Amino acid sequence: MLPFETEAYKMSYVRIKIMKASDLRRALVLLLLLCGVLMVYFFSQQTSRLNIPHLPDTLDSVDSQSAYAAAVKTDARWTWACTKDHCEKVSAATADRIQSLTTCNMLCGNGPKVWPVPSLPSKIGTQSVAFQIQQIQLESFSKKTTFGYVEHAFNAFNNSVASYMQKRDDDLAQIRSEIDNFIVKITVVFAHIVKLRLSTDESYNLTVNLNGKNIVATIQAKTVFGARHGLETLSQLIWWDELDSGGTLKIVSSAAIQDKPLMPYRGIMLDTSRNFISLNAIKRVINGMAANKLNVFHWHVSDSQSFPLEIPSVPQMHRYGAYQNDMVYSAREVTELVDYARLRGVRIVIEIDTPAHAGNGWTWGPQENLGELAVCVNAQPWFMFCGEPPCGQLNPENPQVYEVLERIYRDIIKMTGEDEIFHIGGDEVNLDCWEQYLFKNLTSTNYTDLHNLWGEFTLKILNRLDQANGGKRPTHIIAWSSNLSRRPYNMKYFDKDNIIIQSWGASDWSETRELIADGYKVILSHVNAWYLDCGFGRWRERGEAACDPYRSWQTVYIHQPWSYDPLYKSHTLGAEACLWSEQLDELSLDARLWPRAAAFAERVWSDPKVDPDTYGITESVYTRLTMQRDRMMARGFGVEALWPRWCTQNPGMCL
Ligand SMILES: *[C@@H]1O[C@H](CO)[C@@H](O)[C@H](O)[C@H]1NC(C)=O
Ligand SMILES: *[C@@H]1O[C@H](CO)[C@@H](O)[C@H](O)[C@H]1NC(C)=O
Ligand SMILES: *[C@@H]1O[C@H](CO)[C@@H](O)[C@H](O)[C@H]1NC(C)=O
Ligand SMILES: *[C@@H]1O[C@H](CO)[C@@H](O)[C@H](O)[C@H]1NC(C)=O
Ligand SMILES: *[C@@H]1O[C@H](CO)[C@@H](O)[C@H](O)[C@H]1NC(C)=O
């Protein structure tokens, strides 16, 4: 990829602000050059067509980008040649063919350059053909699917392809093509399944062939979810070569891919309580998950700081708990988001953390004669009663708390349609909060060990959950690992056939090992590898920085806890990368998630081999992840840089 592409260009406005004087001169020259290019472009548009084109009014408009990119790219100085399975940057003047770095990377070396890498043996050819986007047609051989799922997934695929093109829409017909038709054939066996479950078959087979002058891509899947993954992979076998004839779309002319996920639960957790994150930003997270074949969006929607979710039957929650009136997710928006996610192969699991991590949003009890629903809310000094300010814990002694929770649970099940998995929270209960604020009250003195008060609270809310779910227990209840999931309490309060523990303790803690030894199924979110919020220093005066250091994408990628012990794999339903939002809102959301969540995605989808001696990561992983970054950037994500672009342009030379 050349240096002046869309992303770098979009950022130029921001960068000028922080440039040194010497850079400023260069920026001015660039700006002048840009103006020149725009004028030439504008002029040529006027002379070649009668209608007057609109002038780009902002620097990052699509028009100015493509005009600028075209000007830079007419003069290719470098090209890439495939030598010994990797691409070398060579002078265009002496090369026998000119191809872009992406073309070289796609066709050079073994295996498809897709992310996550397929989990089953797959092949890809070394030739490509150029085509035009309007040549792509869908032939679906499935019974009509609910929501027109396949058609929708196909449109999303077509949009991904469109995003790669750095050309203007009205130039589409001028783009070079070597074929007549590009046919996508999709067959789904069980077309009626449109609800993602842990048992859903997400596998697919994808072949690409050049038959005469037709490209035929065939996707076979058991379910629409597998078909969608197949389309995602197909979109990754397509790329833009900016050096060929002023820019062409290309696809490999042959491929045979078989693929299925290693784990049924591949999650991202996002906290929207510490800082509010808009619905649009959440949709972008879901799009990014779809691009990396992740399938569970665990929405840690509330915490002690704020309660931004509308619960229609308990509107006090968001009225008292939201930061601002416009920092609320309405029930209708949530329902829409659930459909939005489903079409992208993602299910939404909402967590209302209890009994701890609950404060603001629960303060209206006394006004409505329901008593204190939560105790030690915003108590000071906070460090006596909770791990971070502000404190707050539900009041297990107040029967109204269970009434309210049942209504919350009922509304969440209604909004999400999710009756297989339910997350009850259960994180970091502070017994001192209860002791201090409840012990004065007679009934509480019955407990010599307040863990039992916590355990009984849990049993009671599970009963309420059953009521809310039409009288039956959701198949899987997820709870965070805690003192209650440890011996001796776990056996007493957590039914191992029903409760899955989301184990977040560091991988060298005994926590996960003991849970597995005790027969629990787990979802792994090890803090030392998969907490993406760590490493940003202190956010309050007191105490250590939350969880330094930063987990680099390599740390995320090589973490393979199930390799230590064969029992691990059979008890692991999946894994989840967590993003807590104390120091995050949507301004930095993309860069904090990507590319690290993509690295995580490959670990849980195909779990490529990790050399236990070196923990080294091979060159092909760097190349593929860089290519995935490029794709995601083209699709509009602000993905953080992996390394200097020089390393991308000179594969293997930085390792
Ligand atoms: C795919 O996208 C292109 C560019 O936006 C558009 O011209 C074309 O009609 C789309 N194809 C289909 C089948 O929707
Ligand atoms: C993919 O092809 C293999 C081998 O022919 C077959 O066993 C498998 O069932 C196919 N998978 C799907 C999803 O069609
Ligand atoms: C404790 O009991 C007293 C007297 O019954 C009551 O006024 C108070 O609200 C209770 N405190 C809590 C936190 O429930
Ligand atoms: C506490 O003990 C008293 C007396 O034995 C009993 O009436 C009450 O129900 C107990 N409270 C709880 C919460 O178990
Ligand atoms: C968890 O239990 C241990 C003892 O088993 C205790 O020392 C610790 O304080 C407890 N942690 C919390 C948060 O209650």
XYZ file of C-alpha atoms and ligand atoms in Angstrom:
725
model
C 0.000 0.000 0.000
C 1.183 3.481 -0.800
C 1.701 6.043 1.912
C -1.007 8.493 0.930
C -4.017 6.341 1.236
C -7.353 7.223 2.696
C -6.500 6.628 6.332
C -3.287 8.582 6.367
C -4.990 11.253 4.389
C -7.994 11.532 6.677
C -5.686 11.974 9.595
C -3.666 14.724 7.964
C -5.903 17.459 9.292
C -5.367 16.265 12.841
C -1.673 15.791 12.356
C -0.994 19.291 11.124
C -1.846 20.475 14.601
C 0.966 18.546 16.167
C 3.570 18.962 13.479
C 6.905 20.581 13.978
C 7.850 23.581 11.859
C 9.861 21.496 9.417
C 6.900 19.217 8.909
C 4.642 22.200 8.452
C 6.527 23.228 5.364
C 6.057 19.793 3.944
C 2.382 19.831 4.878
C 1.939 23.140 3.080
C 3.566 21.773 -0.047
C 1.282 18.741 0.167
C -1.739 20.947 0.612
C -0.772 23.035 -2.394
C -0.252 19.887 -4.410
C -3.653 18.648 -3.313
C -5.306 21.905 -4.359
C -3.649 21.600 -7.739
C -4.847 18.054 -8.179
C -8.351 19.023 -7.151
C -8.422 21.877 -9.634
C -7.218 19.671 -12.458
C -9.744 17.064 -11.464
C -12.559 19.576 -11.215
C -11.660 21.043 -14.554
C -11.542 17.666 -16.298
C -14.924 16.743 -14.851
C -16.390 19.953 -16.194
C -15.022 19.522 -19.641
C -15.917 15.860 -20.013
C -19.471 16.099 -18.731
C -22.223 18.602 -18.862
C -23.490 18.322 -15.333
C -21.473 20.256 -12.833
C -19.866 18.047 -10.226
C -20.127 19.171 -6.619
C -16.930 20.454 -5.153
C -15.671 18.577 -2.148
C -16.401 20.813 0.792
C -14.346 19.007 3.369
C -10.841 17.701 3.129
C -11.819 14.127 3.794
C -14.566 13.856 1.214
C -14.375 10.794 -0.993
C -13.843 12.881 -4.129
C -10.698 14.587 -2.962
C -9.284 11.337 -1.676
C -9.614 9.463 -4.904
C -8.375 12.350 -7.006
C -5.360 12.655 -4.814
C -4.731 8.930 -4.655
C -4.931 8.672 -8.437
C -2.412 11.459 -8.878
C 0.075 9.804 -6.580
C -0.378 6.380 -8.043
C 0.188 7.049 -11.698
C 3.868 7.125 -10.957
C 4.726 3.742 -9.477
C 8.313 3.657 -8.376
C 8.142 0.346 -6.512
C 6.533 -2.980 -7.034
C 6.639 -6.318 -5.248
C 7.961 -9.672 -6.411
C 7.267 -13.058 -4.809
C 10.536 -14.636 -3.786
C 10.762 -17.667 -1.527
C 7.200 -17.342 -0.219
C 7.363 -13.710 0.633
C 7.149 -10.404 -1.172
C 10.133 -8.223 -1.854
C 10.013 -4.555 -2.657
C 11.771 -3.946 -5.983
C 12.189 -1.057 -8.356
C 9.340 -0.798 -10.845
C 11.793 0.250 -13.549
C 13.520 -3.134 -13.611
C 10.624 -5.449 -12.687
C 9.012 -7.664 -15.342
C 5.560 -6.947 -13.931
C 4.049 -4.227 -11.822
C 1.772 -5.392 -9.036
C 0.715 -3.896 -5.762
C 1.924 -5.184 -2.418
C -1.543 -6.563 -1.706
C -1.611 -8.507 -4.977
C 1.798 -9.924 -4.227
C 0.853 -10.839 -0.654
C -2.415 -12.472 -1.719
C -0.794 -14.728 -4.304
C 2.588 -15.413 -2.732
C 3.259 -18.146 -0.194
C 0.972 -20.809 1.145
C -2.633 -20.696 2.177
C -5.365 -18.094 1.936
C -4.466 -14.671 3.328
C -7.680 -14.362 5.265
C -8.297 -13.497 8.908
C -8.971 -15.561 10.937
C -7.102 -18.268 9.066
C -9.374 -21.233 8.200
C -9.228 -24.024 10.749
C -9.279 -26.836 8.165
C -6.845 -27.499 5.313
C -7.529 -24.944 2.593
C -5.906 -24.095 -0.707
C -5.622 -21.021 -2.805
C -4.270 -20.473 -6.332
C -1.455 -18.180 -7.351
C -3.371 -16.385 -10.117
C -5.918 -13.625 -10.003
C -8.374 -12.002 -12.379
C -9.642 -8.449 -12.559
C -13.389 -7.784 -12.406
C -15.935 -5.033 -11.934
C -18.140 -4.848 -8.888
C -21.339 -4.696 -10.900
C -20.522 -8.126 -12.350
C -21.156 -9.781 -8.993
C -24.504 -11.583 -8.827
C -26.081 -13.775 -6.208
C -27.642 -17.159 -6.946
C -29.170 -18.501 -3.785
C -30.232 -22.124 -3.661
C -31.746 -21.964 -0.225
C -35.338 -21.991 0.846
C -36.447 -18.505 1.674
C -34.689 -17.533 4.872
C -36.233 -15.434 7.591
C -35.255 -11.746 7.324
C -33.973 -12.465 3.786
C -30.834 -13.336 5.704
C -28.766 -14.553 2.759
C -29.659 -11.538 0.607
C -28.770 -9.242 3.444
C -25.435 -10.938 4.066
C -24.757 -10.709 0.349
C -25.412 -6.956 0.383
C -23.040 -6.554 3.312
C -20.461 -8.532 1.322
C -20.992 -6.295 -1.719
C -20.560 -3.215 0.497
C -17.274 -4.576 1.812
C -16.043 -5.050 -1.738
C -17.224 -1.544 -2.658
C -15.259 -0.113 0.264
C -11.993 -1.451 -1.151
C -12.364 0.602 -4.305
C -10.569 3.874 -4.191
C -12.413 5.013 -7.305
C -15.390 7.221 -7.872
C -18.748 5.525 -8.369
C -19.235 6.997 -11.851
C -15.977 5.402 -12.960
C -17.213 1.872 -12.191
C -17.724 0.851 -15.799
C -14.255 2.024 -16.752
C -12.486 -0.263 -14.305
C -10.687 -3.038 -16.125
C -12.290 -6.492 -16.119
C -11.026 -9.778 -17.507
C -14.257 -11.698 -16.984
C -17.915 -11.611 -18.034
C -19.695 -12.687 -14.860
C -18.988 -13.159 -11.196
C -21.545 -15.550 -9.766
C -21.896 -16.247 -6.055
C -23.810 -19.476 -5.416
C -25.003 -19.997 -1.884
C -26.614 -23.115 -0.478
C -27.896 -23.255 3.091
C -29.169 -26.599 4.325
C -31.215 -25.527 7.339
C -32.557 -22.221 6.095
C -35.077 -21.854 8.929
C -32.422 -21.496 11.660
C -31.928 -17.776 12.245
C -31.184 -17.779 15.948
C -27.603 -18.272 16.992
C -27.100 -20.869 19.717
C -24.051 -22.539 21.161
C -24.893 -25.616 19.110
C -25.372 -23.699 15.832
C -23.272 -25.097 12.994
C -21.213 -22.157 11.700
C -19.121 -24.184 9.263
C -18.905 -23.455 5.562
C -17.147 -24.591 2.416
C -16.081 -22.041 -0.152
C -14.691 -22.664 -3.601
C -13.698 -20.142 -6.225
C -13.162 -21.199 -9.835
C -12.620 -19.498 -13.140
C -14.861 -21.271 -15.685
C -14.126 -19.765 -19.059
C -14.840 -16.089 -18.530
C -16.903 -16.584 -15.401
C -15.813 -16.506 -11.815
C -17.973 -18.877 -9.811
C -17.811 -18.706 -6.033
C -19.726 -21.476 -4.298
C -20.605 -21.337 -0.619
C -22.120 -24.330 1.114
C -23.228 -24.106 4.694
C -25.542 -25.816 7.125
C -26.933 -22.513 8.429
C -27.155 -18.883 7.367
C -24.477 -18.137 9.954
C -22.017 -20.412 8.158
C -23.009 -18.846 4.829
C -22.329 -15.381 6.225
C -18.876 -16.463 7.376
C -18.300 -17.851 3.873
C -19.203 -14.486 2.345
C -16.882 -12.741 4.784
C -14.056 -15.030 3.675
C -14.940 -14.428 0.027
C -14.730 -10.680 0.623
C -11.201 -11.281 1.882
C -10.169 -13.098 -1.301
C -10.951 -9.867 -3.125
C -8.758 -6.802 -3.049
C -7.919 -3.578 -4.803
C -4.727 -3.349 -6.850
C -3.991 0.350 -7.192
C -1.074 -0.208 -9.567
C -2.952 -2.153 -12.236
C -4.480 0.096 -14.914
C -5.092 2.929 -12.509
C -6.784 0.567 -10.067
C -8.678 -2.719 -10.430
C -10.597 -5.124 -8.246
C -9.087 -8.583 -8.166
C -10.007 -12.010 -6.920
C -7.947 -15.174 -6.727
C -8.930 -17.361 -9.669
C -9.071 -20.526 -7.591
C -9.619 -21.394 -3.962
C -10.922 -24.315 -1.936
C -11.612 -23.466 1.681
C -13.143 -25.541 4.442
C -13.701 -23.825 7.705
C -15.430 -23.981 11.052
C -14.851 -22.376 14.434
C -12.981 -24.085 17.213
C -15.181 -22.572 19.916
C -18.902 -21.893 19.925
C -18.612 -18.798 22.158
C -16.316 -16.099 20.765
C -17.044 -12.909 22.602
C -16.228 -9.282 23.062
C -17.329 -7.608 26.279
C -17.942 -3.888 26.181
C -18.687 -1.768 29.238
C -21.039 1.142 28.523
C -21.526 2.247 32.113
C -18.257 3.908 33.068
C -18.527 5.951 29.896
C -21.462 6.008 27.530
C -20.874 4.665 24.027
C -23.372 5.571 21.331
C -25.459 3.044 19.502
C -23.666 3.826 16.255
C -20.318 3.112 17.857
C -21.693 -0.175 19.182
C -22.845 -1.040 15.667
C -19.308 -0.435 14.476
C -18.043 -2.854 17.121
C -20.505 -5.432 15.824
C -19.401 -4.831 12.235
C -15.815 -5.349 13.306
C -16.783 -8.550 15.090
C -18.483 -9.780 11.902
C -15.332 -9.029 9.905
C -13.416 -11.282 12.315
C -16.095 -13.964 12.806
C -16.671 -13.222 16.486
C -20.185 -14.105 17.577
C -21.126 -12.874 21.077
C -21.429 -9.240 22.052
C -21.468 -9.276 25.850
C -22.906 -5.946 26.816
C -21.891 -4.898 30.324
C -24.500 -2.198 30.114
C -24.708 -1.002 33.712
C -22.420 -0.620 36.693
C -22.268 1.446 39.841
C -21.469 4.596 37.830
C -24.500 4.682 35.558
C -27.497 2.746 34.289
C -28.044 3.791 30.667
C -30.554 1.088 29.627
C -34.281 1.738 29.412
C -36.188 -0.976 31.261
C -39.766 -0.323 30.101
C -41.368 -1.772 33.234
C -38.944 0.050 35.568
C -38.260 3.391 33.880
C -36.748 4.720 37.117
C -33.580 2.776 36.345
C -32.439 4.971 33.476
C -34.199 8.104 34.747
C -32.119 8.000 37.910
C -29.154 6.152 36.478
C -28.265 7.680 33.098
C -25.532 10.315 32.909
C -27.719 12.474 30.659
C -31.100 12.182 29.000
C -29.467 11.466 25.669
C -27.163 8.840 27.117
C -29.786 6.124 27.186
C -30.356 3.033 25.077
C -34.084 2.785 24.494
C -35.759 -0.615 24.466
C -36.602 -0.108 20.798
C -32.965 0.638 19.974
C -31.861 -2.508 21.757
C -34.329 -4.624 19.815
C -33.096 -3.082 16.583
C -29.515 -3.691 17.596
C -30.295 -7.346 18.254
C -31.554 -7.755 14.671
C -28.643 -5.733 13.336
C -26.200 -8.008 15.138
C -27.991 -11.204 14.169
C -27.654 -10.326 10.481
C -23.935 -10.025 11.129
C -23.676 -13.376 12.870
C -23.515 -11.895 16.365
C -25.799 -12.475 19.345
C -26.233 -9.955 22.140
C -25.967 -10.971 25.780
C -26.848 -8.158 28.170
C -25.414 -8.193 31.679
C -26.869 -6.220 34.574
C -24.151 -6.831 37.128
C -25.459 -7.853 40.579
C -25.271 -7.692 43.531
C -22.140 -5.525 43.362
C -21.292 -2.974 40.672
C -24.786 -1.566 41.122
C -25.470 1.843 42.645
C -26.537 4.762 40.509
C -29.827 3.774 38.943
C -30.873 2.012 42.155
C -31.336 5.057 44.390
C -35.064 5.703 43.895
C -36.395 3.124 46.381
C -37.069 5.468 49.326
C -38.941 8.024 47.160
C -41.289 5.287 46.001
C -41.645 3.667 49.428
C -39.722 0.590 48.409
C -36.894 1.081 50.923
C -33.188 1.100 50.078
C -32.651 -0.981 46.957
C -28.899 -0.493 47.130
C -26.531 0.285 49.976
C -23.272 2.164 50.321
C -24.089 3.985 47.082
C -21.424 6.642 46.446
C -20.108 5.967 49.979
C -16.876 7.603 51.104
C -14.137 6.823 51.720
C -14.876 4.600 48.769
C -11.903 2.283 49.222
C -13.505 0.868 52.360
C -16.466 -0.481 50.396
C -15.535 -1.113 46.775
C -12.689 -1.515 44.340
C -13.188 1.784 42.532
C -15.404 4.805 43.057
C -18.343 5.076 43.213
C -19.462 2.216 45.463
C -22.822 0.517 45.492
C -24.272 -2.918 46.115
C -27.816 -4.234 46.000
C -29.565 -4.679 49.313
C -30.145 -8.428 49.659
C -32.419 -7.871 52.652
C -34.982 -5.856 50.738
C -37.540 -8.109 49.004
C -38.325 -5.285 46.560
C -34.879 -5.752 45.019
C -35.931 -9.173 43.739
C -39.195 -7.792 42.374
C -37.324 -5.139 40.423
C -34.740 -7.630 39.158
C -37.448 -9.958 37.897
C -38.947 -7.112 35.892
C -35.519 -6.179 34.539
C -34.842 -9.775 33.544
C -38.228 -10.113 31.851
C -37.664 -6.953 29.819
C -34.138 -7.984 28.816
C -35.318 -11.381 27.622
C -38.074 -9.619 25.667
C -35.659 -7.109 24.109
C -32.966 -9.603 23.161
C -35.033 -12.732 22.539
C -32.132 -14.477 24.258
C -33.321 -17.436 26.298
C -30.311 -19.721 26.003
C -27.635 -17.625 27.682
C -28.119 -15.178 30.514
C -25.370 -13.275 32.309
C -26.089 -12.519 35.967
C -22.886 -10.638 36.756
C -21.656 -11.598 40.207
C -18.391 -9.687 39.998
C -16.388 -8.393 42.982
C -18.802 -8.301 45.892
C -17.451 -6.309 48.824
C -18.632 -7.891 52.020
C -17.576 -4.873 54.077
C -20.202 -2.787 52.325
C -22.908 -5.170 53.460
C -21.399 -5.629 56.855
C -21.202 -1.924 57.520
C -24.597 -1.012 56.109
C -26.705 -4.063 56.926
C -25.286 -5.626 60.023
C -27.152 -3.223 62.220
C -30.362 -4.736 60.873
C -31.480 -7.807 62.754
C -32.012 -10.377 60.031
C -28.505 -9.966 58.713
C -26.963 -10.955 62.005
C -27.991 -14.516 61.188
C -24.976 -14.766 58.895
C -21.638 -15.522 60.474
C -20.175 -15.639 56.970
C -21.610 -13.077 54.608
C -20.644 -15.233 51.629
C -23.806 -17.137 52.470
C -25.860 -13.958 52.225
C -24.334 -13.479 48.761
C -24.992 -17.127 47.873
C -28.624 -16.904 48.939
C -29.025 -13.673 47.012
C -27.787 -15.560 43.958
C -30.227 -18.441 44.427
C -33.076 -15.965 44.815
C -32.268 -14.029 41.660
C -31.967 -17.274 39.724
C -35.512 -18.119 40.795
C -36.624 -14.697 39.607
C -34.848 -15.284 36.320
C -36.769 -18.537 35.874
C -40.025 -16.654 36.441
C -38.988 -13.981 33.972
C -38.119 -16.632 31.405
C -41.575 -18.198 31.355
C -40.989 -20.509 34.306
C -37.885 -22.247 33.034
C -34.188 -21.747 33.607
C -32.208 -20.454 30.607
C -29.920 -23.300 29.507
C -26.737 -21.475 30.434
C -26.263 -18.891 33.160
C -22.966 -17.039 33.092
C -21.452 -15.590 36.259
C -18.118 -13.887 36.742
C -15.537 -15.801 38.724
C -15.416 -14.572 42.309
C -15.106 -15.794 45.861
C -18.493 -17.411 45.383
C -17.238 -19.518 42.484
C -14.440 -20.821 44.688
C -14.496 -23.711 47.093
C -16.394 -24.237 49.315
C -19.123 -21.865 48.082
C -19.266 -22.905 44.436
C -20.656 -26.387 45.170
C -23.280 -24.878 47.416
C -24.561 -22.113 45.155
C -23.606 -22.902 41.563
C -25.145 -25.870 39.786
C -22.409 -26.999 37.431
C -24.877 -28.269 34.835
C -26.333 -24.823 34.494
C -23.799 -22.218 35.568
C -20.863 -21.282 33.364
C -18.124 -19.324 35.066
C -16.502 -16.504 33.156
C -13.033 -16.823 34.598
C -11.110 -13.580 34.546
C -8.293 -14.226 37.033
C -4.814 -14.256 35.540
C -3.921 -17.509 33.831
C -1.317 -18.312 36.486
C -3.927 -18.082 39.234
C -5.326 -21.398 40.377
C -8.859 -20.095 39.753
C -9.577 -21.572 36.324
C -7.825 -24.837 37.091
C -9.915 -25.346 40.225
C -13.167 -24.522 38.459
C -12.371 -27.095 35.820
C -11.325 -29.644 38.419
C -14.684 -29.046 40.121
C -16.449 -29.794 36.853
C -17.541 -26.324 35.761
C -17.687 -25.187 32.168
C -15.816 -21.932 31.678
C -15.522 -18.954 29.393
C -12.004 -17.590 29.615
C -11.262 -13.887 29.932
C -7.849 -14.067 31.543
C -6.925 -10.598 32.719
C -3.249 -10.995 31.846
C -3.992 -11.581 28.172
C -7.494 -10.584 27.205
C -8.247 -7.376 29.109
C -7.909 -4.765 26.416
C -8.404 -1.816 28.771
C -5.160 -2.396 30.666
C -2.032 -0.345 30.344
C -3.343 3.204 30.240
C -2.030 4.345 33.578
C -3.845 5.764 36.600
C -7.172 7.464 36.379
C -7.483 8.432 40.026
C -5.109 9.796 42.610
C -5.093 6.866 44.862
C -3.749 3.399 44.173
C -1.819 1.656 41.470
C -2.664 1.918 37.805
C -5.534 -0.497 37.280
C -3.837 -3.296 35.401
C -0.616 -2.388 33.666
C 0.970 -3.244 31.355
C -0.725 -2.913 27.976
C -1.627 -6.252 26.407
C -0.046 -6.069 22.968
C -1.713 -7.896 20.087
C 1.046 -10.479 20.325
C 0.204 -11.089 24.006
C -3.451 -11.448 23.066
C -2.607 -13.733 20.154
C -0.288 -16.244 21.766
C -2.434 -16.799 24.834
C -3.601 -20.377 24.515
C -4.549 -21.477 28.019
C -6.030 -24.781 26.892
C -2.603 -25.925 25.744
C -1.427 -26.368 29.341
C -3.863 -29.068 30.245
C -6.076 -31.345 28.104
C -8.966 -30.929 30.542
C -9.043 -27.225 29.761
C -10.238 -27.612 26.207
C -13.140 -29.895 27.006
C -14.398 -27.502 29.683
C -13.946 -24.305 27.717
C -17.075 -23.142 25.924
C -15.246 -20.185 24.594
C -13.414 -17.031 25.414
C -14.067 -13.358 25.577
C -11.872 -10.296 25.296
C -12.996 -7.602 27.724
C -13.007 -3.857 27.292
C -13.867 -1.907 30.426
C -14.571 1.734 29.860
C -13.128 3.736 32.767
C -10.675 5.361 30.367
C -12.552 4.854 27.153
C -15.402 6.242 25.157
C -16.141 6.044 21.476
C -13.379 8.477 20.585
C -10.732 5.822 21.198
C -12.926 2.745 20.892
C -11.747 1.543 17.476
C -8.062 1.794 18.230
C -8.410 0.123 21.601
C -10.265 -2.830 20.100
C -8.527 -3.284 16.779
C -6.324 -4.977 15.775
C -6.123 -6.721 19.161
C -9.656 -8.108 19.095
C -8.847 -9.466 15.629
C -5.800 -11.231 17.073
C -8.089 -12.663 19.730
C -10.597 -13.742 17.076
C -8.079 -15.919 15.271
C -7.132 -17.585 18.550
C -10.721 -18.644 19.251
C -11.703 -19.397 15.652
C -8.846 -21.529 14.389
C -6.389 -21.599 17.298
C -3.227 -21.797 15.159
C -0.243 -23.584 16.641
C 1.910 -21.633 19.049
C 5.469 -22.739 19.561
C 5.572 -23.289 23.344
C 9.338 -22.815 23.409
C 9.696 -19.503 21.638
C 6.167 -18.125 21.699
C 7.224 -16.683 18.408
C 4.745 -15.463 15.830
C 5.498 -16.320 12.234
C 5.910 -13.811 9.449
C 2.702 -14.955 7.765
C 0.688 -13.927 10.835
C 2.150 -10.415 10.668
C 1.422 -10.248 6.950
C -2.132 -11.486 7.287
C -2.930 -9.239 10.234
C -1.539 -6.227 8.387
C -3.769 -7.131 5.449
C -6.755 -7.482 7.755
C -5.956 -4.056 9.128
C -5.972 -2.646 5.602
C -9.350 -4.242 4.906
C -10.809 -2.921 8.112
C -9.427 0.550 7.442
C -11.025 0.498 3.998
C -14.292 -0.422 5.699
C -14.005 2.609 7.949
C -12.457 1.341 11.190
C -9.734 3.292 12.953
C -7.399 0.345 13.472
C -4.218 1.047 15.396
C -0.934 0.661 13.519
C 0.981 -2.546 14.151
C 4.372 -1.163 13.272
C 6.140 1.247 10.891
C 4.770 1.006 7.367
C 8.298 0.190 6.227
C 7.866 -3.223 7.871
C 4.633 -3.791 5.940
C 6.323 -2.815 2.692
C 9.292 -5.061 3.412
C 7.748 -8.337 4.608
C 9.929 -10.317 6.981
C 12.563 -7.629 7.412
C 11.354 -6.453 10.835
C 11.251 -9.905 12.420
C -22.708 -3.674 -5.270
O -22.191 -2.393 -5.002
C -22.004 -1.595 -6.169
C -21.283 -0.329 -5.749
O -21.909 0.273 -4.686
C -23.342 -1.335 -6.817
O -23.159 -0.573 -7.990
C -23.987 -2.665 -7.167
O -25.290 -2.453 -7.658
C -24.065 -3.570 -5.948
N -24.489 -4.880 -6.370
C -25.557 -5.459 -5.887
C -25.889 -6.798 -6.450
O -26.228 -4.978 -4.988
C -17.577 -29.357 3.294
O -17.010 -30.374 2.525
C -16.656 -31.531 3.284
C -15.900 -32.486 2.376
O -16.564 -32.658 1.175
C -17.926 -32.141 3.845
O -17.603 -33.257 4.637
C -18.613 -31.083 4.721
O -19.849 -31.579 5.208
C -18.866 -29.824 3.928
N -19.367 -28.798 4.834
C -20.441 -28.074 4.588
C -20.764 -27.025 5.577
O -21.133 -28.234 3.620
C -32.235 -1.280 58.577
O -33.373 -1.327 59.399
C -33.884 -0.056 59.705
C -34.971 -0.251 60.742
O -35.793 -1.310 60.392
C -34.425 0.583 58.442
O -34.947 1.869 58.697
C -33.279 0.713 57.456
O -33.771 1.204 56.208
C -32.631 -0.633 57.239
N -31.454 -0.436 56.440
C -31.310 -1.022 55.282
C -30.054 -0.683 54.564
O -32.129 -1.786 54.824
C -32.814 -14.942 61.125
O -33.135 -15.690 62.271
C -34.422 -15.411 62.762
C -34.570 -16.150 64.075
O -34.068 -17.431 63.970
C -35.442 -15.864 61.700
O -36.752 -15.562 62.177
C -35.185 -15.097 60.420
O -36.040 -15.547 59.400
C -33.757 -15.282 59.992
N -33.486 -14.434 58.850
C -32.944 -14.871 57.736
C -32.721 -13.845 56.667
O -32.605 -15.994 57.551
C -12.425 -13.932 49.474
O -12.183 -14.948 50.402
C -10.954 -14.860 51.066
C -10.799 -16.035 51.986
O -11.281 -17.198 51.414
C -10.868 -13.564 51.823
O -9.604 -13.439 52.415
C -11.115 -12.395 50.899
O -11.187 -11.207 51.610
C -12.410 -12.594 50.158
N -12.548 -11.541 49.183
C -13.593 -10.751 49.148
C -13.596 -9.728 48.075
O -14.522 -10.848 49.914
